[in-house]
Tab-separated table of C-alpha atoms and ligand atoms in Angstrom:
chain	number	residue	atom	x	y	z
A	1	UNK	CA	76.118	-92.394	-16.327
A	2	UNK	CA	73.915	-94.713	-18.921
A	3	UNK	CA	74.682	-97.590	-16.565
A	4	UNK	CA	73.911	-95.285	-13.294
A	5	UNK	CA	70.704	-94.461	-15.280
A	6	UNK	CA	69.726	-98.294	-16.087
A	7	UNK	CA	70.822	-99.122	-12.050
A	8	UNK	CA	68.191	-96.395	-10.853
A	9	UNK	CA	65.680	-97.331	-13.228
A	10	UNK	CA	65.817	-100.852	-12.209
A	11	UNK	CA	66.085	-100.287	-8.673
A	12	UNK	CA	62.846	-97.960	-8.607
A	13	UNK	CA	61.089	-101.060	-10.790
A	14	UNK	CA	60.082	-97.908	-13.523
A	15	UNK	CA	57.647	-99.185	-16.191
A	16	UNK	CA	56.653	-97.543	-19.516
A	17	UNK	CA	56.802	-94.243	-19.972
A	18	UNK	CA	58.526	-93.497	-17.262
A	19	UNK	CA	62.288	-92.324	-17.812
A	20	UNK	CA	64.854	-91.206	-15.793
A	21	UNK	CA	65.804	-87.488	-17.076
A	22	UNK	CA	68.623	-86.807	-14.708
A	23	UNK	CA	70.310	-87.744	-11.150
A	24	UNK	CA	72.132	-85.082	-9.425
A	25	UNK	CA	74.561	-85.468	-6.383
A	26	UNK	CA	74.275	-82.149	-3.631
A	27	UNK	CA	75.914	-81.271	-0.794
A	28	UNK	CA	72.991	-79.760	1.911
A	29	UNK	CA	74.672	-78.622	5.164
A	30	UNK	CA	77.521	-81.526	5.267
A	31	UNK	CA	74.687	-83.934	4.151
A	32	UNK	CA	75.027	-86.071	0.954
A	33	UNK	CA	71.474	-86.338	-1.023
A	34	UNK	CA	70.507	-88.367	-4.570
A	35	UNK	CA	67.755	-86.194	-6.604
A	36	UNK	CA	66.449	-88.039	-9.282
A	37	UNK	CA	64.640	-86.752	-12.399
A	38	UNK	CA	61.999	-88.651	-13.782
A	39	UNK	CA	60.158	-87.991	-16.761
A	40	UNK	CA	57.525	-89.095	-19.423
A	41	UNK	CA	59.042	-88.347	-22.688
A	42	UNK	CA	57.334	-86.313	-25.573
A	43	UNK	CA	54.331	-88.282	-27.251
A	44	UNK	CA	54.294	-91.044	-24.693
A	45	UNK	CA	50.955	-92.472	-24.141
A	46	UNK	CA	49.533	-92.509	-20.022
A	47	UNK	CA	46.652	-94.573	-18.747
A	48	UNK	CA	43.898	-92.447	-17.683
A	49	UNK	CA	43.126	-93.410	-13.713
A	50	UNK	CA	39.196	-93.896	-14.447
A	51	UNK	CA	39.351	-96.562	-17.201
A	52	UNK	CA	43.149	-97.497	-17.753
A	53	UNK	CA	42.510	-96.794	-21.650
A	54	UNK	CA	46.046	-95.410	-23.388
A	55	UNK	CA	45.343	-91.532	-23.652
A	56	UNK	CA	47.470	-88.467	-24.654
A	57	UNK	CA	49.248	-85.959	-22.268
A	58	UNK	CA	47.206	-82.915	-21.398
A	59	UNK	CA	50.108	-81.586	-19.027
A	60	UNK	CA	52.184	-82.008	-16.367
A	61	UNK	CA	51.666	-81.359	-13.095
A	62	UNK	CA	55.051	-79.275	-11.896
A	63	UNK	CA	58.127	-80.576	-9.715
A	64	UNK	CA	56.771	-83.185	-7.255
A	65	UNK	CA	58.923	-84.408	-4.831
A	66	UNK	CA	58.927	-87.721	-2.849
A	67	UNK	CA	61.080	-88.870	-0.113
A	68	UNK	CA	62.776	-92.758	-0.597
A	69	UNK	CA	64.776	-94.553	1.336
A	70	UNK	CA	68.153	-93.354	1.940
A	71	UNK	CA	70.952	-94.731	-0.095
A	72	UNK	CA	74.402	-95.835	1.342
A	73	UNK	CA	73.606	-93.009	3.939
A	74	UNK	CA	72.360	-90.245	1.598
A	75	UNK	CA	68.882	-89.104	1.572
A	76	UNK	CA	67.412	-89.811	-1.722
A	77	UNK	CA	64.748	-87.574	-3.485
A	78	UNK	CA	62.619	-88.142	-6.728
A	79	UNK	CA	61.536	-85.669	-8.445
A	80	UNK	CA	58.516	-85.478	-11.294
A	81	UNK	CA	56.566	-83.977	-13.610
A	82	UNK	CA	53.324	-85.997	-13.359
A	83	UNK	CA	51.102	-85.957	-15.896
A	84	UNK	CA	47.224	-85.381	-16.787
A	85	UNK	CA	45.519	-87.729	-19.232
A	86	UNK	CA	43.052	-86.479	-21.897
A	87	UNK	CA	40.839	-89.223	-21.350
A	88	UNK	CA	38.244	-89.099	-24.556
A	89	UNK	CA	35.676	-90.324	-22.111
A	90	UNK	CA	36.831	-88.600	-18.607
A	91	UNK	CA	38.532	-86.039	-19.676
A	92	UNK	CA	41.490	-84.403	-17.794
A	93	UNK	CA	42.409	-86.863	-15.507
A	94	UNK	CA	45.377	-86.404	-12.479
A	95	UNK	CA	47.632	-89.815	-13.362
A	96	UNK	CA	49.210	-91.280	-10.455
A	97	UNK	CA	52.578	-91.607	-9.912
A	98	UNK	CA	53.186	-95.668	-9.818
A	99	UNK	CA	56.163	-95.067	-7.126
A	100	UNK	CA	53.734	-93.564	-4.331
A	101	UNK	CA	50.504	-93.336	-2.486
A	102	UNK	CA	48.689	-90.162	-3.999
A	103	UNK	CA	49.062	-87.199	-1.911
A	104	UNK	CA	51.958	-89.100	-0.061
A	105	UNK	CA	55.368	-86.892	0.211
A	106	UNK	CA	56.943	-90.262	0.795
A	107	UNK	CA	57.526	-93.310	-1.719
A	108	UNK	CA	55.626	-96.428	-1.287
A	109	UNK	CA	58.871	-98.344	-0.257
A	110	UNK	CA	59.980	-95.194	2.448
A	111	UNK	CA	56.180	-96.006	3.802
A	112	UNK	CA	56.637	-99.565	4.103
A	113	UNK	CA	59.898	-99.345	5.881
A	114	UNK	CA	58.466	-95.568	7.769
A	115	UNK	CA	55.701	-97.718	9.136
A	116	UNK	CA	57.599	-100.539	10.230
A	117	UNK	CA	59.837	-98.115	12.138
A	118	UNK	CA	57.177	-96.761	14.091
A	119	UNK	CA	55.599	-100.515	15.306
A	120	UNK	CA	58.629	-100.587	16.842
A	121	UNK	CA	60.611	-96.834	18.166
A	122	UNK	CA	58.744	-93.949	19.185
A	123	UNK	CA	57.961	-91.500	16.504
A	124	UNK	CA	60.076	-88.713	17.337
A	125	UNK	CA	63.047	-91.339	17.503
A	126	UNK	CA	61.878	-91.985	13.753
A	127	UNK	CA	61.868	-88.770	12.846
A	128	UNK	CA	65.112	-87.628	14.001
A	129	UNK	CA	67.009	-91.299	12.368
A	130	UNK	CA	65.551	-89.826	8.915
A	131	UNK	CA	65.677	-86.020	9.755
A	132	UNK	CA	61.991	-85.770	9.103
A	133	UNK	CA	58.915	-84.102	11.202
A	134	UNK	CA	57.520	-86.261	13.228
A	135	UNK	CA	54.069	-85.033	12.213
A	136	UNK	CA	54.411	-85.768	8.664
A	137	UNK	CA	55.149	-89.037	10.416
A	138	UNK	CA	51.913	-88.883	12.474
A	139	UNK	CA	50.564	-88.501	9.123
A	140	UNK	CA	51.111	-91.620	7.471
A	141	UNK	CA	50.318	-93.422	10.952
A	142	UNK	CA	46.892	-92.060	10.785
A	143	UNK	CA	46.495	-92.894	7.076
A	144	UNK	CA	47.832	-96.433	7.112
A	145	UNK	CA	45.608	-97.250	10.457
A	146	UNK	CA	42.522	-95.657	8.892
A	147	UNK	CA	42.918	-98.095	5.986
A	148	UNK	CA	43.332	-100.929	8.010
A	149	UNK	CA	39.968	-99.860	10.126
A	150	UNK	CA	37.996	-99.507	6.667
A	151	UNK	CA	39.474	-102.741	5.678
A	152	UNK	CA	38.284	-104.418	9.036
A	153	UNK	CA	35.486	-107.626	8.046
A	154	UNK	CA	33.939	-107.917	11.596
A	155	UNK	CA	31.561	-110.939	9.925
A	156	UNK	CA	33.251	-113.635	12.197
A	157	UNK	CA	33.107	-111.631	15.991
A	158	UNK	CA	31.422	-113.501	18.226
A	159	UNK	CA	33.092	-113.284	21.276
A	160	UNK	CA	34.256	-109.855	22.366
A	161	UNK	CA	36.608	-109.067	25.513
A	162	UNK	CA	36.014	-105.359	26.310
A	163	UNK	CA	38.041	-102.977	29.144
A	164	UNK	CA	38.471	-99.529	30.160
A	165	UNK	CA	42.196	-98.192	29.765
A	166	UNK	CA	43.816	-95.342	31.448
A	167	UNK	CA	46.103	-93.301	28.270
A	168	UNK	CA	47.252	-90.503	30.578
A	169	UNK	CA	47.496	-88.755	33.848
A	170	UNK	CA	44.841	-86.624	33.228
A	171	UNK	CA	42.147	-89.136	33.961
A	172	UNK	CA	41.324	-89.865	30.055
A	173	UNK	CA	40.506	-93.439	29.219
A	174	UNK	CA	40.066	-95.305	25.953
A	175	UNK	CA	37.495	-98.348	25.856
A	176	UNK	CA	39.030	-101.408	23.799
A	177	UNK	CA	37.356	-104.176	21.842
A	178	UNK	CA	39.026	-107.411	21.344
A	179	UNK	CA	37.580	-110.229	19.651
A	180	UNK	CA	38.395	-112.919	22.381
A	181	UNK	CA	38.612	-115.556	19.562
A	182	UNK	CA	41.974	-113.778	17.021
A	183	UNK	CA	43.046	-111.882	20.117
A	184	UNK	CA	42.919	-108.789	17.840
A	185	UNK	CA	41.956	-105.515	18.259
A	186	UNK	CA	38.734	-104.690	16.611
A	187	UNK	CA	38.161	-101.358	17.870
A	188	UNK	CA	38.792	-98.126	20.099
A	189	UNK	CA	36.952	-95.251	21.409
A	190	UNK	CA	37.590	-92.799	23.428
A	191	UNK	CA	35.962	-92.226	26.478
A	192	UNK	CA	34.878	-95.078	29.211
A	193	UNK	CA	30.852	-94.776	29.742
A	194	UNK	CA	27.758	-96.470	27.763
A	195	UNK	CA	28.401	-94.158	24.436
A	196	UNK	CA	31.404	-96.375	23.395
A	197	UNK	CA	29.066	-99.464	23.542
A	198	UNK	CA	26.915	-98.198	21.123
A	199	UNK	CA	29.411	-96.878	19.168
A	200	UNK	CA	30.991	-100.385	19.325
A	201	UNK	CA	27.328	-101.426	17.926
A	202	UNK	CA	27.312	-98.563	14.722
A	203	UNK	CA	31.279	-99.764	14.292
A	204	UNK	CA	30.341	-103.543	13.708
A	205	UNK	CA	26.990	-102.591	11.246
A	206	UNK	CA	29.456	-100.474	9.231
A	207	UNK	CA	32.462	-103.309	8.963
A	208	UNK	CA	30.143	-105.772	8.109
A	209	UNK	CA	29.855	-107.598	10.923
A	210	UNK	CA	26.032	-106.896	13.700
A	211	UNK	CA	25.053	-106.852	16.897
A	212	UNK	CA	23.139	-109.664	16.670
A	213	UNK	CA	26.102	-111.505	15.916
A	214	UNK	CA	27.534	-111.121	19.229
A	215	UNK	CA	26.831	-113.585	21.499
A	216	UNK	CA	29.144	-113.120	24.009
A	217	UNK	CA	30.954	-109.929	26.179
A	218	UNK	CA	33.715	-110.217	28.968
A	219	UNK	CA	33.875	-107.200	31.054
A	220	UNK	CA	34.484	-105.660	34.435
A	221	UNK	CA	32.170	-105.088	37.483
A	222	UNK	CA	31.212	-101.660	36.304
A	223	UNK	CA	28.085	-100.965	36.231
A	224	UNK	CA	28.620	-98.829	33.087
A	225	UNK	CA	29.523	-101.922	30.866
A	226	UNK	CA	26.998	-104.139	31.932
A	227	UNK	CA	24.052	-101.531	31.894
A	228	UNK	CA	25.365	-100.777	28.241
A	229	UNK	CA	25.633	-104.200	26.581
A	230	UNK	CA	22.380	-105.111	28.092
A	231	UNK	CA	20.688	-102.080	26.410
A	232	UNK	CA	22.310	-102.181	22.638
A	233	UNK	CA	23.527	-106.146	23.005
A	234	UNK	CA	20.242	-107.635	24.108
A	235	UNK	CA	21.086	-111.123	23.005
A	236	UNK	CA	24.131	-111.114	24.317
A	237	UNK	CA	25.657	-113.533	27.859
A	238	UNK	CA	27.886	-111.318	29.903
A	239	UNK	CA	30.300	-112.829	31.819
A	240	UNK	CA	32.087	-111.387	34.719
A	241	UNK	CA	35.710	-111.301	33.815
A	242	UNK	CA	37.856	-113.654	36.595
A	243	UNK	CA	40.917	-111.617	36.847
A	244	UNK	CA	38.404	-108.666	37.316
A	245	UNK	CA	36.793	-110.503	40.816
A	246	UNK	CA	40.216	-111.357	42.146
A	247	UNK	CA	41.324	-108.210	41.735
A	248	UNK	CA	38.645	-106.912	43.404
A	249	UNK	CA	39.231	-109.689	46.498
A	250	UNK	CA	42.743	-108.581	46.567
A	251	UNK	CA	42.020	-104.835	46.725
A	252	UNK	CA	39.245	-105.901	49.810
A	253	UNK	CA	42.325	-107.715	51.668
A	254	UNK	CA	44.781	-104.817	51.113
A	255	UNK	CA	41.919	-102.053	52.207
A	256	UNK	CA	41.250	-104.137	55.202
A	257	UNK	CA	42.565	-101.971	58.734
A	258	UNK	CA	44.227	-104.826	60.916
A	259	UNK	CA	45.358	-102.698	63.309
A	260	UNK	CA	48.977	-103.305	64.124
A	261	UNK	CA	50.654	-106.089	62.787
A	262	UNK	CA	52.906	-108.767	64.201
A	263	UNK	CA	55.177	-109.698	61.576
A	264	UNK	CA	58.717	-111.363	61.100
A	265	UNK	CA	59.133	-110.184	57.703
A	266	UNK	CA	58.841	-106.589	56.806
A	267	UNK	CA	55.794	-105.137	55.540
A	268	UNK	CA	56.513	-105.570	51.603
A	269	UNK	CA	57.230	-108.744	52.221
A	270	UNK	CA	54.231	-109.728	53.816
A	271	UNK	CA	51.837	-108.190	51.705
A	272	UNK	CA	53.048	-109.951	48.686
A	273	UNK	CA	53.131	-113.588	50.173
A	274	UNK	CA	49.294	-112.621	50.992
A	275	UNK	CA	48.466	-111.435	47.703
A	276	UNK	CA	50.178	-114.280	45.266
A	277	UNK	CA	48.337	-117.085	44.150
A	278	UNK	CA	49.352	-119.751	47.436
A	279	UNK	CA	49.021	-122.350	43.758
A	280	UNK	CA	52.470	-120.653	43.025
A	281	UNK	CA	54.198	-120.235	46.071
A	282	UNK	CA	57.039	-122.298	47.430
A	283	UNK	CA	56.515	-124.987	50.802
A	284	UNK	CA	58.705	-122.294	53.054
A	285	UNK	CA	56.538	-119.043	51.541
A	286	UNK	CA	53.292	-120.987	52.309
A	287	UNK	CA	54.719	-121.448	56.094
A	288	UNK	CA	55.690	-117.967	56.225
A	289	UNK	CA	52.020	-116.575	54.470
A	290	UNK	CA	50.509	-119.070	57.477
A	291	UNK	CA	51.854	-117.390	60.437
A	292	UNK	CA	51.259	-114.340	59.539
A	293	UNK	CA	47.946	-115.077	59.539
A	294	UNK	CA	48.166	-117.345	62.655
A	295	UNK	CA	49.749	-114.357	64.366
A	296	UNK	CA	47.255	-111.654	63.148
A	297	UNK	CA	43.611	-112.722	63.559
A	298	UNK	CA	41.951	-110.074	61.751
A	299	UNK	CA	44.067	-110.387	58.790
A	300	UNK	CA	44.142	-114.131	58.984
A	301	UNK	CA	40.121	-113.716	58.424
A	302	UNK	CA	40.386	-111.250	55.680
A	303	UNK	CA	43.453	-112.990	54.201
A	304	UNK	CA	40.634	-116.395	54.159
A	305	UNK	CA	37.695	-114.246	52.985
A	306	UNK	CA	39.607	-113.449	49.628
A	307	UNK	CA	40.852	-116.698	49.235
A	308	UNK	CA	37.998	-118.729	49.389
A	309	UNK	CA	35.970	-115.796	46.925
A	310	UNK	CA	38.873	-116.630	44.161
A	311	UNK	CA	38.292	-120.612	44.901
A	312	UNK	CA	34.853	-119.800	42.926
A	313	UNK	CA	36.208	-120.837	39.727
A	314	UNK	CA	37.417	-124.401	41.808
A	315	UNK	CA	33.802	-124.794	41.843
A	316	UNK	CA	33.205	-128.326	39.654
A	317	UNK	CA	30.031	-126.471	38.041
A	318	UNK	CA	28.147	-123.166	38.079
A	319	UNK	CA	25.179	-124.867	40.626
A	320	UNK	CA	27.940	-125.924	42.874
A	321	UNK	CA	29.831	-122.133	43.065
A	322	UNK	CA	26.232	-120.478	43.347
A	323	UNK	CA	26.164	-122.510	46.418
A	324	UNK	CA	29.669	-121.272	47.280
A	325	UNK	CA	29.227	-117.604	46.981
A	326	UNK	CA	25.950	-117.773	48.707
A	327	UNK	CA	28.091	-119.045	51.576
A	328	UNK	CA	30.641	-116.312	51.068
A	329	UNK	CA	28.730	-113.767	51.261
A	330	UNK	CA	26.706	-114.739	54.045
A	331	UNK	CA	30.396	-115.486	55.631
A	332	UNK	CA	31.788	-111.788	54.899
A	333	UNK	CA	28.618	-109.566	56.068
A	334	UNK	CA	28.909	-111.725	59.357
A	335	UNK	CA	32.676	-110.673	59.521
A	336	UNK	CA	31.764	-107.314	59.185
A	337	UNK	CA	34.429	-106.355	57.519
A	338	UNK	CA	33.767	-103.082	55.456
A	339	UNK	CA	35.711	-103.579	52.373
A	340	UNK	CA	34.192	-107.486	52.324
A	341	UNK	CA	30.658	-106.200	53.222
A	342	UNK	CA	30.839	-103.489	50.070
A	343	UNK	CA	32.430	-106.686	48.071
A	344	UNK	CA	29.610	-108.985	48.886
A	345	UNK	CA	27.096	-106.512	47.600
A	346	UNK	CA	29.399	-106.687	44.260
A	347	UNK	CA	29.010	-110.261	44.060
A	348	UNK	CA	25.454	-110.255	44.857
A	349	UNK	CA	24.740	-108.126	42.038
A	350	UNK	CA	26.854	-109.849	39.333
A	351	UNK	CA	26.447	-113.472	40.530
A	352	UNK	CA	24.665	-114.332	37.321
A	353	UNK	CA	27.951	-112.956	35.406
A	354	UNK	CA	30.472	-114.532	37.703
A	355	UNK	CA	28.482	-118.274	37.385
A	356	UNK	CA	28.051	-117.312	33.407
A	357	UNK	CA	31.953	-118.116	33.243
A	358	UNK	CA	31.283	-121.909	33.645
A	359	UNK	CA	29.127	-121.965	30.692
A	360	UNK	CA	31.051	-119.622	28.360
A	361	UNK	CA	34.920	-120.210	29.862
A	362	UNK	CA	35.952	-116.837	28.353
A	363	UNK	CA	37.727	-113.975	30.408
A	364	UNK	CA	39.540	-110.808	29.629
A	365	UNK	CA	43.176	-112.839	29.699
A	366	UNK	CA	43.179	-111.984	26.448
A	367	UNK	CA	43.493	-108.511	26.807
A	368	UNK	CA	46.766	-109.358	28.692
A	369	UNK	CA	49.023	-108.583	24.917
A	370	UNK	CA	46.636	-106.013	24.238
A	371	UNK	CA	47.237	-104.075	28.039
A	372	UNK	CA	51.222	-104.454	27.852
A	373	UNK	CA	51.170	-103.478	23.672
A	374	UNK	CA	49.105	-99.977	24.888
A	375	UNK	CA	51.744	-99.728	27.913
A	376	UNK	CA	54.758	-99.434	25.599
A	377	UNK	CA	53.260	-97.229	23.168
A	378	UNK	CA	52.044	-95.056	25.868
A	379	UNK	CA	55.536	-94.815	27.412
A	380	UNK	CA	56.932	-94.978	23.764
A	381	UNK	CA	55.137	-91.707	23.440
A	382	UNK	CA	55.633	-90.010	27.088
A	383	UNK	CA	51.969	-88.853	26.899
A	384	UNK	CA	49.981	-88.535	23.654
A	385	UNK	CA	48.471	-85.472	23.692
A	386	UNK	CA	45.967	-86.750	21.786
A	387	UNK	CA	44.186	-89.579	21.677
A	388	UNK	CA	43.648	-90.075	18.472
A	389	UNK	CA	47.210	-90.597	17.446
A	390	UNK	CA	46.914	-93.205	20.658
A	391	UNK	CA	43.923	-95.289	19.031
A	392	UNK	CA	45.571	-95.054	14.994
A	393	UNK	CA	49.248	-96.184	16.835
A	394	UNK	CA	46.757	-99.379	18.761
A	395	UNK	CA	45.023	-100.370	15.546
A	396	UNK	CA	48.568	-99.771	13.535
A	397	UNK	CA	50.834	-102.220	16.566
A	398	UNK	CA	47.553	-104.579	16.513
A	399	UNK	CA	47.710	-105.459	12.974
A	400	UNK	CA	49.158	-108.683	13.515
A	401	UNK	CA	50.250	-109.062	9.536
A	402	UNK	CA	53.028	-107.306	8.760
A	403	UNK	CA	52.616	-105.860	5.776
A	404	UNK	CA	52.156	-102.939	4.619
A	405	UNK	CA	48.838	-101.390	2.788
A	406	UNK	CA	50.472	-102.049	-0.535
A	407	UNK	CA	50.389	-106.168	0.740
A	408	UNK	CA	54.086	-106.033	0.821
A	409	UNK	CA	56.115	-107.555	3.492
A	410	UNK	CA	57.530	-105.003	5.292
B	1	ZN	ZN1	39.140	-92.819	-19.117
């Protein structure tokens, strides 16, 4: 048992006073668990939290219990007695337990490997692998992400992407920040109108970083955004994110009545050769994509309309695409194509944001990790019920380093 004893004591890396007083083996409904006892003997000294000085024991706080990671299959418990310092300058002082966060149920080493867990398995899936309640795992998510959001230096944002994202069917967005130059997420609110830009602005005074600071935003065609960022971001450049505008070309085509359609390919078919980038289709695609429109004049016009708008960013410089939509749009109100018409009042109103792009080169692309990472938790989760736990599982998954609070690897 001495040698059990001086394993245990070695493997939990205990350091003066703390002792092992007992291990006990139980049998809980077929289930195999490890309690261990640990103690502070008689007379020992303990450093009081405030100053570290050596102090007596005033008393013990009563059997506390933390969860560790399992051994060979059996769930292991430690048990302790933790005691109060009688600090001759502080007074009664709670110690900590050197083993675990305070106020944690869980060891420092079951967090590291709980929260590694959950980057990568929905948290029920967690909890039933260690038989615990998911909300005590919900728990430690919020903790650990709230840490890493006070520990956020936001001195070096310059350059932020920013986008609207659905988190459930019930019509509820969350806004994300990422700083277009780490890729990272710097933060989340909830909602989708011009509050969450100024909250972005109190967020970045409070982690250090300002609003003067920024001198660039990527966003959408909203008007929200734009309004916003020009109100609390004065000295800011917007520009008009790319992948936005051809999205917005591509939506025009697909809205677009053509009546009925003469096709040799069925209608799946042809709507995806007409809404691919013609840069990435194949010689017998391209022939196919061309008759279609050869053989449908309305949608060979609307199919052209879209296709020249995305050639924009062809444009050799900002002068020579100002030209270029100026020609569009003049191009699509003649068509008189409603979904064009509505489009060229769009571009008319953003132009300075689209032509912005040839100065500052930045879009929302790099939101692409972040919009796939918020995907998988979402359907990791089947619908958080509350968005909270959404944003502390985003900042938690976004935290590229993986280590734990404790600056462990985990
Ligand atoms: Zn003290």
């Amino acid at each position: 048992m001495n040698d059990l004893r001086e394993f245990w004591e070695w493997a939990l890396k205990l350091e003066e006073p703390w002792k092992i007083s007992d291990i006990a083996y139980r049998d809980v409904e077929g289930e195999e668990e490890v309690h261990i006892y640990l103690d502070v003997p008689r007379r020992s000294l303990v450093k009081c939290p405030e100053c570290g000085m050596l102090c007596k024991v005033h008393d013990r706080m009563k059997d506390r219990t933390w969860r560790d990671v399992d051994m060979r299959g059996m769930r292991t418990f430690i048990h302790a007695d933790v005691p109060r310092s009688d600090c001759t300058e502080h007074g009664v002082r709670q110690t900590n337990a050197p083993w675990a966060r305070p106020g944690s149920g869980f060891t420092l080493l079951m967090e590291s490997m709980v929260l590694s867990m959950v980057r990568q398995m929905p948290v029920k899936t967690v909890g039933d692998l260690l038989h615990e309640y998911p909300g005590r795992i919900w728990t430690l998510v919020r903790v650990y992400s709230k840490k890493l959001v006070e520990g956020l230096d936001l001195s070096g944002v310059r350059r932020v992407a920013v986008d609207e994202k659905c988190f459930s069917g019930r019509d509820e967005f969350i806004t994300v920040f990422v700083d277009i130059d780490t890729g990272k997420i710097i933060f989340v609110a909830e909602g989708k109108d011009a509050a969450v830009v100024k909250e972005f602005r109190t967020f970045l005074r409070e982690h250090r970083g300002g609003s003067e600071n920024i001198t660039d935003f990527s966003c959408d065609f909203g008007k929200t955004f734009v309004h916003a960022i020009r109100k609390y971001f004065p000295n800011s450049r917007i520009t008009a994110d790319c992948f936005h505008l051809v999205k917005l070309a591509n939506e025009a085509l697909n809205d677009t009545k053509c009546g009925e359609l003469k096709l040799t390919v069925n209608r799946m078919r042809a709507k995806y050769l007409l809404l691919r980038n013609p840069a990435r289709m194949t010689e017998e695609d391209l022939a196919l994509k061309d008759k279609i429109c050869q053989d449908n004049e309305v949608l060979g016009i609307a199919y052209r309309l879209k296709e020249s708008l995305c050639s924009v960013y062809m444009m050799g410089d900002a002068y020579l695409a100002e030209e270029h939509l100026k020609g569009w749009m003049r191009w699509a109100r003649m068509a008189n194509m409603y979904h064009f018409v509505k489009l060229a009042g769009t571009v008319e109103k953003h132009i300075a944001h689209i032509l912005q792009w040839f100065t500052s080169r930045i879009t929302n692309a790099v939101m692409e990790g972040t919009n796939s990472m918020i995907s998988v938790i979402k359907s990791r989760a089947r619908g958080f019920r509350h968005v909270r736990s959404l944003i502390s599982m985003c900042y938690l998954v976004s935290a590229q380093e993986n280590t734990d609070m404790y600056g462990r690897g985990v």
